[in-house]
Coordinates of C-alpha atoms in Angstrom, one line a residue:
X19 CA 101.8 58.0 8.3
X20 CA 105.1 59.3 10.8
X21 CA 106.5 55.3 10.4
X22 CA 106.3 55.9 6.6
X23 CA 108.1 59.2 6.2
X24 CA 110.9 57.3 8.3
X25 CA 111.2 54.5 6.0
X26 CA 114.0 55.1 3.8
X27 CA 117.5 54.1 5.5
X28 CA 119.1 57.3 4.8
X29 CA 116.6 59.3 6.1
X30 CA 116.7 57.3 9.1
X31 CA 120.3 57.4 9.6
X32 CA 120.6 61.1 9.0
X33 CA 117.6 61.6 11.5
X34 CA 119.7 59.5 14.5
X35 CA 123.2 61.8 13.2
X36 CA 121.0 64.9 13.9
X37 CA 119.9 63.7 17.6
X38 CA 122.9 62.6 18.8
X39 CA 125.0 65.9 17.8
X40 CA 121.7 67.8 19.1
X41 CA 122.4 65.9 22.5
X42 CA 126.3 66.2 22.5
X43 CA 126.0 70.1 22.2
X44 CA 123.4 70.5 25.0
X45 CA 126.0 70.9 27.4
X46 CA 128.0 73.5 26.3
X47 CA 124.6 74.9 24.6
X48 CA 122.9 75.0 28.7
X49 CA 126.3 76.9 29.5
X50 CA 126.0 79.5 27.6
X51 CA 122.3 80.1 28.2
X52 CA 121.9 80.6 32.3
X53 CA 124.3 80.8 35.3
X54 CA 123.2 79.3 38.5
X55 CA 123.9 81.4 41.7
X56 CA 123.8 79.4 45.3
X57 CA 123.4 81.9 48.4
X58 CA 124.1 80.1 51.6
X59 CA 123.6 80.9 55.1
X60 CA 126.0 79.1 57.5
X61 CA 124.4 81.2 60.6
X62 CA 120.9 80.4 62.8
X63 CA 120.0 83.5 62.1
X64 CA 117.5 85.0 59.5
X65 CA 119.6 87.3 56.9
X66 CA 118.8 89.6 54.2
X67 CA 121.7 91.8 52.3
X68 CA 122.8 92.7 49.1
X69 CA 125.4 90.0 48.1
X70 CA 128.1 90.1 45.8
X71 CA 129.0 88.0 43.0
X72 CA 132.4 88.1 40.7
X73 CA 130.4 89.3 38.0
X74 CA 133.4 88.6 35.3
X75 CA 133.1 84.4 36.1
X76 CA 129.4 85.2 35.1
X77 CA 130.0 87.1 32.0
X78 CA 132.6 84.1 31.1
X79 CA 129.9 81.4 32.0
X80 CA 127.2 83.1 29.5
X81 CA 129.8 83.4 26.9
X82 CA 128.7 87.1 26.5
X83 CA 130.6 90.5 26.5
X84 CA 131.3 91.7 29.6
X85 CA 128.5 94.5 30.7
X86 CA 126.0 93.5 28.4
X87 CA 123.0 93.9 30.0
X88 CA 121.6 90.8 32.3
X89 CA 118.3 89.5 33.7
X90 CA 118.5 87.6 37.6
X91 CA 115.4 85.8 38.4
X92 CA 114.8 84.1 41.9
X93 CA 113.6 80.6 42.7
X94 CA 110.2 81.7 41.5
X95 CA 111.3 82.6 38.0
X96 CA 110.4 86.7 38.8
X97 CA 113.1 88.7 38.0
X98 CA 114.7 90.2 40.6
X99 CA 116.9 94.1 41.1
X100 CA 120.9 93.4 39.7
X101 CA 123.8 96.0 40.0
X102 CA 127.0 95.8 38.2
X103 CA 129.6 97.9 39.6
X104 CA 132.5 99.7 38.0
X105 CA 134.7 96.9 40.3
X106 CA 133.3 94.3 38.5
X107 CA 130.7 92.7 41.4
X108 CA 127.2 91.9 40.2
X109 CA 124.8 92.5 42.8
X110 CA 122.0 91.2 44.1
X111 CA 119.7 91.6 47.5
X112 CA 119.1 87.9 49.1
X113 CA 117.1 86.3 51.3
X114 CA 118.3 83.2 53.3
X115 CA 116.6 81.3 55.6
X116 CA 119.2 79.8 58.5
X117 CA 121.4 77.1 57.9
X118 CA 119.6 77.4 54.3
X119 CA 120.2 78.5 50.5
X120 CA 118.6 80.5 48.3
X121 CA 119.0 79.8 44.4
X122 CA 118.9 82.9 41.5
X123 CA 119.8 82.2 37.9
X124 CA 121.1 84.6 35.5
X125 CA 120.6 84.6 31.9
X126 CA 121.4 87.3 28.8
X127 CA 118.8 89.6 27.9
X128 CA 117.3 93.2 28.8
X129 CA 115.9 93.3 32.7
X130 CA 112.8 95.1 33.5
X131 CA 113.5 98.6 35.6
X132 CA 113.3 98.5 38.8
X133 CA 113.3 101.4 41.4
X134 CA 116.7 102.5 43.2
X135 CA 117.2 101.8 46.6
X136 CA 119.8 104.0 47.1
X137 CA 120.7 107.2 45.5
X138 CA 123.7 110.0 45.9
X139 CA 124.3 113.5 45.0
X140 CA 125.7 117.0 45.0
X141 CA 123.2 119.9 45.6
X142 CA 125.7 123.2 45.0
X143 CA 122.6 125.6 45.8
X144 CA 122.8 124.0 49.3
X145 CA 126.4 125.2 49.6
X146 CA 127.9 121.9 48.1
X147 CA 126.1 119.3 50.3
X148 CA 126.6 116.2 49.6
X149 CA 123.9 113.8 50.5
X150 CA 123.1 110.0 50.0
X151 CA 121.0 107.5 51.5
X152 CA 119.2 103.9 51.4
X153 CA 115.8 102.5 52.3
X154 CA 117.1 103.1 55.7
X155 CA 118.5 106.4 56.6
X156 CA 120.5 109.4 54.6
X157 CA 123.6 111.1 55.5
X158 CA 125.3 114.9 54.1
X159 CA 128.9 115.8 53.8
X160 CA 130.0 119.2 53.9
X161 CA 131.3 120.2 50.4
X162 CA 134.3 122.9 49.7
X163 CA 131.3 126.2 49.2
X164 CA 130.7 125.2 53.0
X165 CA 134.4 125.8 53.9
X166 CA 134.7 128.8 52.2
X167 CA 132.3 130.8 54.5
X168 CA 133.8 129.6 57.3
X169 CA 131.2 127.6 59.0
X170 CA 132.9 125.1 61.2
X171 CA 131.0 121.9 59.9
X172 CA 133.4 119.1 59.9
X173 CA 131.6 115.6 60.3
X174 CA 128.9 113.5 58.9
X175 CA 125.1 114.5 59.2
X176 CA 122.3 112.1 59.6
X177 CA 118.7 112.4 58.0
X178 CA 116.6 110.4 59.3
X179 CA 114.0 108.5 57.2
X180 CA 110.5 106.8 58.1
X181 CA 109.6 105.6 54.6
X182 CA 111.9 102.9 52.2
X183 CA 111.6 105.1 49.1
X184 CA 113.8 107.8 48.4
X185 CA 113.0 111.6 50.1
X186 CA 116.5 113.5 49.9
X187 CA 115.9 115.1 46.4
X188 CA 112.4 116.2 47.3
X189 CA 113.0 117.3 50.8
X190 CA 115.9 119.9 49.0
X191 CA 113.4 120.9 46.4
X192 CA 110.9 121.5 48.6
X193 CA 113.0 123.5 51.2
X194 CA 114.6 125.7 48.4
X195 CA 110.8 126.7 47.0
X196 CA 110.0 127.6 50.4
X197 CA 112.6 129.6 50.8
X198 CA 112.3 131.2 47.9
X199 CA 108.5 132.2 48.8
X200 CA 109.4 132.6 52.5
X201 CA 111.4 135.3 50.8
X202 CA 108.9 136.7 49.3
X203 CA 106.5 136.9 51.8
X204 CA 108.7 139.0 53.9
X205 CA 109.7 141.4 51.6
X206 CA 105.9 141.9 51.6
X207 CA 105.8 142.2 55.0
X208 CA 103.8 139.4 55.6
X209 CA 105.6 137.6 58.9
X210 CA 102.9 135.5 59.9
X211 CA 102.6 133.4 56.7
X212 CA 106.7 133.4 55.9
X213 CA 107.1 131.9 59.8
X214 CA 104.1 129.2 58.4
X215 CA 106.1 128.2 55.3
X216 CA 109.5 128.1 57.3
X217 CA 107.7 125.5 59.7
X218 CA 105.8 123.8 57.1
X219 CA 109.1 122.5 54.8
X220 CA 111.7 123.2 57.5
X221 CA 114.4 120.3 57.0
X222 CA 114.2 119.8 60.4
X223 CA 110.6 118.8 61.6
X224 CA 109.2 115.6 60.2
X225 CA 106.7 116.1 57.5
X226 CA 105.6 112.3 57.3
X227 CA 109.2 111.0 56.2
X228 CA 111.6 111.8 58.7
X229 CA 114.0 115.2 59.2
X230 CA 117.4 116.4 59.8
X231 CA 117.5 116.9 64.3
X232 CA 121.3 115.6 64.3
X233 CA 123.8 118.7 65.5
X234 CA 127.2 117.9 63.9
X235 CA 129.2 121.6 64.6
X236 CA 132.7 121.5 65.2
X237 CA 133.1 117.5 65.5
X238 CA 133.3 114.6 64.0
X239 CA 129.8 114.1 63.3
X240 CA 128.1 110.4 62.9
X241 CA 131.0 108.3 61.7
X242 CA 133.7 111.0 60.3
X243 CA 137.1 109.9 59.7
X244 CA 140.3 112.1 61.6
X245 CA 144.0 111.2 62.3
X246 CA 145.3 112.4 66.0
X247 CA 148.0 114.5 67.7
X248 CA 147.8 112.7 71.4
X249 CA 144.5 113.3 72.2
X250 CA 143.3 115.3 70.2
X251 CA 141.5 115.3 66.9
X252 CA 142.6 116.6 63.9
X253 CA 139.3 117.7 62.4
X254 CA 139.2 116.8 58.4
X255 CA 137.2 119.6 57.0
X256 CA 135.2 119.8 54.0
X257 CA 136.0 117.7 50.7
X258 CA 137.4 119.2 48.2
X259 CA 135.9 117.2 45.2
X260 CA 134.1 113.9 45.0
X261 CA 132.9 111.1 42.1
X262 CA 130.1 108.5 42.3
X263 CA 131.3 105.4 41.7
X264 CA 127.7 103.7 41.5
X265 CA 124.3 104.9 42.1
X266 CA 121.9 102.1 42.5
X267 CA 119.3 100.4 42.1
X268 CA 121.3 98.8 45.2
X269 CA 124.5 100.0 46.0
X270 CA 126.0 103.7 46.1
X271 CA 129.7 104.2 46.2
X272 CA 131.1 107.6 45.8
X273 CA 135.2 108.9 46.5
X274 CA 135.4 111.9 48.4
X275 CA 139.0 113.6 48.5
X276 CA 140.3 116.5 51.4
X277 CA 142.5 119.0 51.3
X278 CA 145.5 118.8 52.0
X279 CA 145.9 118.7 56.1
X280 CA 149.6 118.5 58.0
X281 CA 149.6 115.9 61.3
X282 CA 152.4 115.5 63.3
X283 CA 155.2 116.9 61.0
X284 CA 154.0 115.1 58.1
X285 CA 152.9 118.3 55.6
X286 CA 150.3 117.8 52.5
X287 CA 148.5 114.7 53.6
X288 CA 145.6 113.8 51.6
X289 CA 142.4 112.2 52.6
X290 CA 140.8 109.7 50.5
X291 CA 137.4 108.3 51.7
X292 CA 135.6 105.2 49.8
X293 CA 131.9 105.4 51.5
X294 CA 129.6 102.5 50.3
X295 CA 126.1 102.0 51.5
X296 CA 123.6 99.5 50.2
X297 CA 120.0 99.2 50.0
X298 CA 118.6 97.4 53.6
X299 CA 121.6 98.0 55.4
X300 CA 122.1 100.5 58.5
X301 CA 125.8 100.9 58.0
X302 CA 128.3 102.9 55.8
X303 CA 131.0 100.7 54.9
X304 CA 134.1 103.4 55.0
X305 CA 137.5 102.8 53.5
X306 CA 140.5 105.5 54.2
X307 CA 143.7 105.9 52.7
X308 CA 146.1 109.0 53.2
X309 CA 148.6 110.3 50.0
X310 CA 152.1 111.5 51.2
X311 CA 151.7 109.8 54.5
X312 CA 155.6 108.1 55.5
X313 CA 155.0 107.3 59.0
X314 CA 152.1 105.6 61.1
X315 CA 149.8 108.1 62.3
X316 CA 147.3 107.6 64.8
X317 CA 143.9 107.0 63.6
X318 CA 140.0 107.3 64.6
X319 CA 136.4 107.3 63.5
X320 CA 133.1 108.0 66.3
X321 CA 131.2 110.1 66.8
X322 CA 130.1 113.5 68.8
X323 CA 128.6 112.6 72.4
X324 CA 126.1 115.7 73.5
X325 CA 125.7 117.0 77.3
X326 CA 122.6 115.4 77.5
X327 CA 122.7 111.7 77.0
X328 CA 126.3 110.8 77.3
X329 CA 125.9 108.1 79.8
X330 CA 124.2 106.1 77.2
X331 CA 127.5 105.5 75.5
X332 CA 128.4 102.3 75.3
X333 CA 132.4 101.4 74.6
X334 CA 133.1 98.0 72.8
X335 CA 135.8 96.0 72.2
X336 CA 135.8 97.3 68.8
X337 CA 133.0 99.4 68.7
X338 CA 131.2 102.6 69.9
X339 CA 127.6 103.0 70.1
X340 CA 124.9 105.6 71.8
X341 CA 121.7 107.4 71.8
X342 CA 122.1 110.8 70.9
X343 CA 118.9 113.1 72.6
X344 CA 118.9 115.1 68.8
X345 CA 118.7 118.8 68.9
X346 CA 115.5 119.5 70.5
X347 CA 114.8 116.0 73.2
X348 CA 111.8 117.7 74.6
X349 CA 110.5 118.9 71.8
X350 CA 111.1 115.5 69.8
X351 CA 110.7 112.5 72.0
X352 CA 112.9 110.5 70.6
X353 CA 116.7 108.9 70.3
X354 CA 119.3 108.8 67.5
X355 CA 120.9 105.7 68.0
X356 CA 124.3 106.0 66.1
X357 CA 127.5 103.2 66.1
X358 CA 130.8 103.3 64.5
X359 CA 132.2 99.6 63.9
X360 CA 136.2 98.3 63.6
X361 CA 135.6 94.8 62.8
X362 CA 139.2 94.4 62.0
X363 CA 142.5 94.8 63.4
X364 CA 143.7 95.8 67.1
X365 CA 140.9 98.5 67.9
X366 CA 140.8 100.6 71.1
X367 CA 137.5 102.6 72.1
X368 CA 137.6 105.4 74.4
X369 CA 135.7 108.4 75.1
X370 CA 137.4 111.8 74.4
X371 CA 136.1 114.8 77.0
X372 CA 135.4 117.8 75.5
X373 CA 137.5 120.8 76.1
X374 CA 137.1 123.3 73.9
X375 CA 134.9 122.4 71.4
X376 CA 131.2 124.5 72.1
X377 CA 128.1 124.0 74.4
X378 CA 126.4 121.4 75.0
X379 CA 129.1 119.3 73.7
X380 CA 130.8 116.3 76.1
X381 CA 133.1 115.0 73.6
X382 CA 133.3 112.0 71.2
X383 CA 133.2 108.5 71.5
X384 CA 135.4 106.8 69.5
X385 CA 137.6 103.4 68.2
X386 CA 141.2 104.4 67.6
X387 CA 143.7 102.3 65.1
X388 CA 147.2 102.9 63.8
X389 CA 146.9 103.2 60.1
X390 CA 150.8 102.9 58.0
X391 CA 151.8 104.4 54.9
X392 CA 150.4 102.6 52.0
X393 CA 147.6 101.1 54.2
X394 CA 144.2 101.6 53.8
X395 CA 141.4 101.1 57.3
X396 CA 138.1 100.1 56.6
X397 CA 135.4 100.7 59.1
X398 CA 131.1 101.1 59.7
X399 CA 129.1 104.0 60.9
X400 CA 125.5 104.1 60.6
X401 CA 122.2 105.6 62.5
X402 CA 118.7 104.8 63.1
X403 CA 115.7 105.6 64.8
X404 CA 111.7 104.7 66.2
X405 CA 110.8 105.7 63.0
X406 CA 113.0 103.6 61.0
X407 CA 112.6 100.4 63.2
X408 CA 115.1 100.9 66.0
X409 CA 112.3 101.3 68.7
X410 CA 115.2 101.9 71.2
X411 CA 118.7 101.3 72.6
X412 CA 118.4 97.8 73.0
X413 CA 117.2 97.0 70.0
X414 CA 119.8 99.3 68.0
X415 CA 122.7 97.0 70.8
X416 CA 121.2 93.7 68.5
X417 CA 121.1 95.8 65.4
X418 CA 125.3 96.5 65.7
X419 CA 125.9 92.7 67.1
X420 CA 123.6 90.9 64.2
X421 CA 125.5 93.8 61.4
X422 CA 128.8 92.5 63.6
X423 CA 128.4 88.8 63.0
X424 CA 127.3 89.3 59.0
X425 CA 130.6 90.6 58.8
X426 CA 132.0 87.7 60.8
X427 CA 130.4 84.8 58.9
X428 CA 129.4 86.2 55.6
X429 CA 127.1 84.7 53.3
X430 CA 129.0 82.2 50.9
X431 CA 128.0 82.8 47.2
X432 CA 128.4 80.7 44.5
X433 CA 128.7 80.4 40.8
X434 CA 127.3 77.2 38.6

């Protein structure tokens, strides 16, 4: 019955016309349909990360509208968590085996939701902290409502995490009910059972999913950003306003600007610091730029080394790294290992002996650079712990070195 239909010539012919311009479109058809991505690792070494891909040479390759939403499968065909960022990167968190590649493809269409790895955010009740994290780790800047009781808080806090999800939001919640009721409960009289609440949602015991045992005071914290008069370190203060840039489900970006500081006869300079941190990752990526500067200033990022513990600091070539003994070692056990990283340009590390700047305080260790007007420094800071798979100094040495030689010999993406 089929060789019948086909018998008439015309029918035929128009049937062979239809195939061949069916085939000759298939091409440009396939291009507008998926994009191939190629992830490959040049190292021996395992590596996982969130990679970035020029996500307008993807939009132009589907032929689509640029943001329109998109779905990233793996090798597998399972979709898989995608960022686009307001500077144009699309995002995704890969896998590579050494010496290997890993394949994802992209095609148009609405991707299923997938939880954030990362989030960032202002909580004003908590006198303007400013506190984001990863799967990893969290950290809190000290917002202007801070500054304007007079609290000398100047650097970067660390929270420590046990658990990939994300606790920060909660752990505020939780500590501003308890306060509230501890409140309460004293006003009543009743001492014994406010002292049990305090303890039970204090910030800074561990309820299962890490705390806050890092003492920042009058320095630079973990991974805080300063110029220098000599030796000395200008301390930056509190922002004075902030935007999120992105907010997951894999990277967070946020702007935070500083009042207006003078350094070494320069008046009104102005701070600018681009922090990134992405899902799996135990460093802040850190960019800083200063408006109004006209001369090179002297330029530095560390972090504060305690009484206790300061001869595990360890000064690199262009790094700094130590285990800080947290605010209570015999009460906690345990290490915060902390690092700041200058991957880039000539980089000297030094440790800075505290003078004046409160007990129990040695100093800070840190990498100094010369950063010029119109220049911006990028740099790394980041912390870990037992509980977040750092199970001690040694381990958190390989952890900077294997973050070290990412950065080094990045993972080559590319676009089919």
């Amino acid at each position: 019955m089929a060789r019948k239909l086909f018998r008439n010539k015309s029918v035929r012919g128009a049937v062979r016309l239809l195939t061949c311009c069916s085939l000759a479109f298939l091409p440009i058809a396939s291009r507008g349909q998926k994009v191939n991505i190629t992830v490959s690792n040049s190292t021996s070494e395992q590596r996982s990360e969130v990679v970035e891909i020029d996500a307008r040479k993807v939009y132009q390759r589907l032929q689509s509208a640029y943001g329109s939403p998109l779905i990233v499968r793996n090798a597998f065909g399972q979709q898989v968590a995608s960022q686009l960022t307001s500077d144009s990167l699309l995002l995704v968190d890969a896998a590579v085996f050494p010496k290997r590649k890993t394949m994802f493809t992209v095609t148009k269409g609405v991707p299923r939701n997938f939880k954030s790895a990362v989030d960032g955010q202002l909580y004003a009740w908590r006198v303007d902290d400013f506190t984001w994290e990863n799967d990893r780790c969290a950290y809190r800047a000290y917002g202007p409502a801070l500054q304007r009781t007079g609290e000398k808080a100047f650097g970067i806090d660390v929270w420590l995490k046990s658990v990939p999800y994300l606790v920060v939001a909660d752990r505020y919640a939780n500590v501003y009910a308890a306060n509230q009721e501890e409140k309460r409960l004293r006003r009543q009289g009743e001492t014994e059972a406010a002292d049990s609440i305090k303890r039970d949602f204090s910030l800074h015991l561990d309820h299962g999913n890490g705390l806050d045992c890092y003492n920042v005071g009058p320095t630079l914290g973990c991974g805080a950003p300063a110029l220098m008069n000599g030796d000395s370190i200008v301390m930056p203060y509190c922002f004075s306003s902030y935007r999120v840039l992105d907010n997951g489900p894999l990277r967070f970006r946020a702007e935070f600007v500083y009042q207006p500081t003078d350094v070494n006869g320069e008046k009104g300079l102005v701070e600018h610091r681009l922090i990134t941190l992405d899902k799996g990752s135990s460093f802040n990526r850190v960019t800083v730029w200063y408006e109004n500067q006209r001369r090179p200033q002297l330029f530095c990022s560390g972090f504060v080394v305690h009484d206790e513990g300061s001869e595990t600091v360890h000064l690199g070539r262009n790094f700094v790294e130590y285990a800080d003994p947290t605010d209570n070692p015999s009460g906690h056990g345990f290490q915060i290992y902390v690092a700041a990283l200058f991957p880039k340009g000539e980089v000297r590390s030094r440790l800075l002996k505290n003078t004046r700047l409160g007990k129990g305080i040695a100093g800070h260790a840190i990498c100094e650079t010369t950063i010029r007007p119109n220049e911006k420094v990028t740099y790394y800071f980041g912390a870990g712990w037992i509980g977040s798979g750092i199970s001690n100094q040694k381990a958190w040495q390989l952890e900077v070195s294997s973050f070290m030689e990412g950065l080094y010999k990045p993972l080559e993406v590319n676009v089919e």
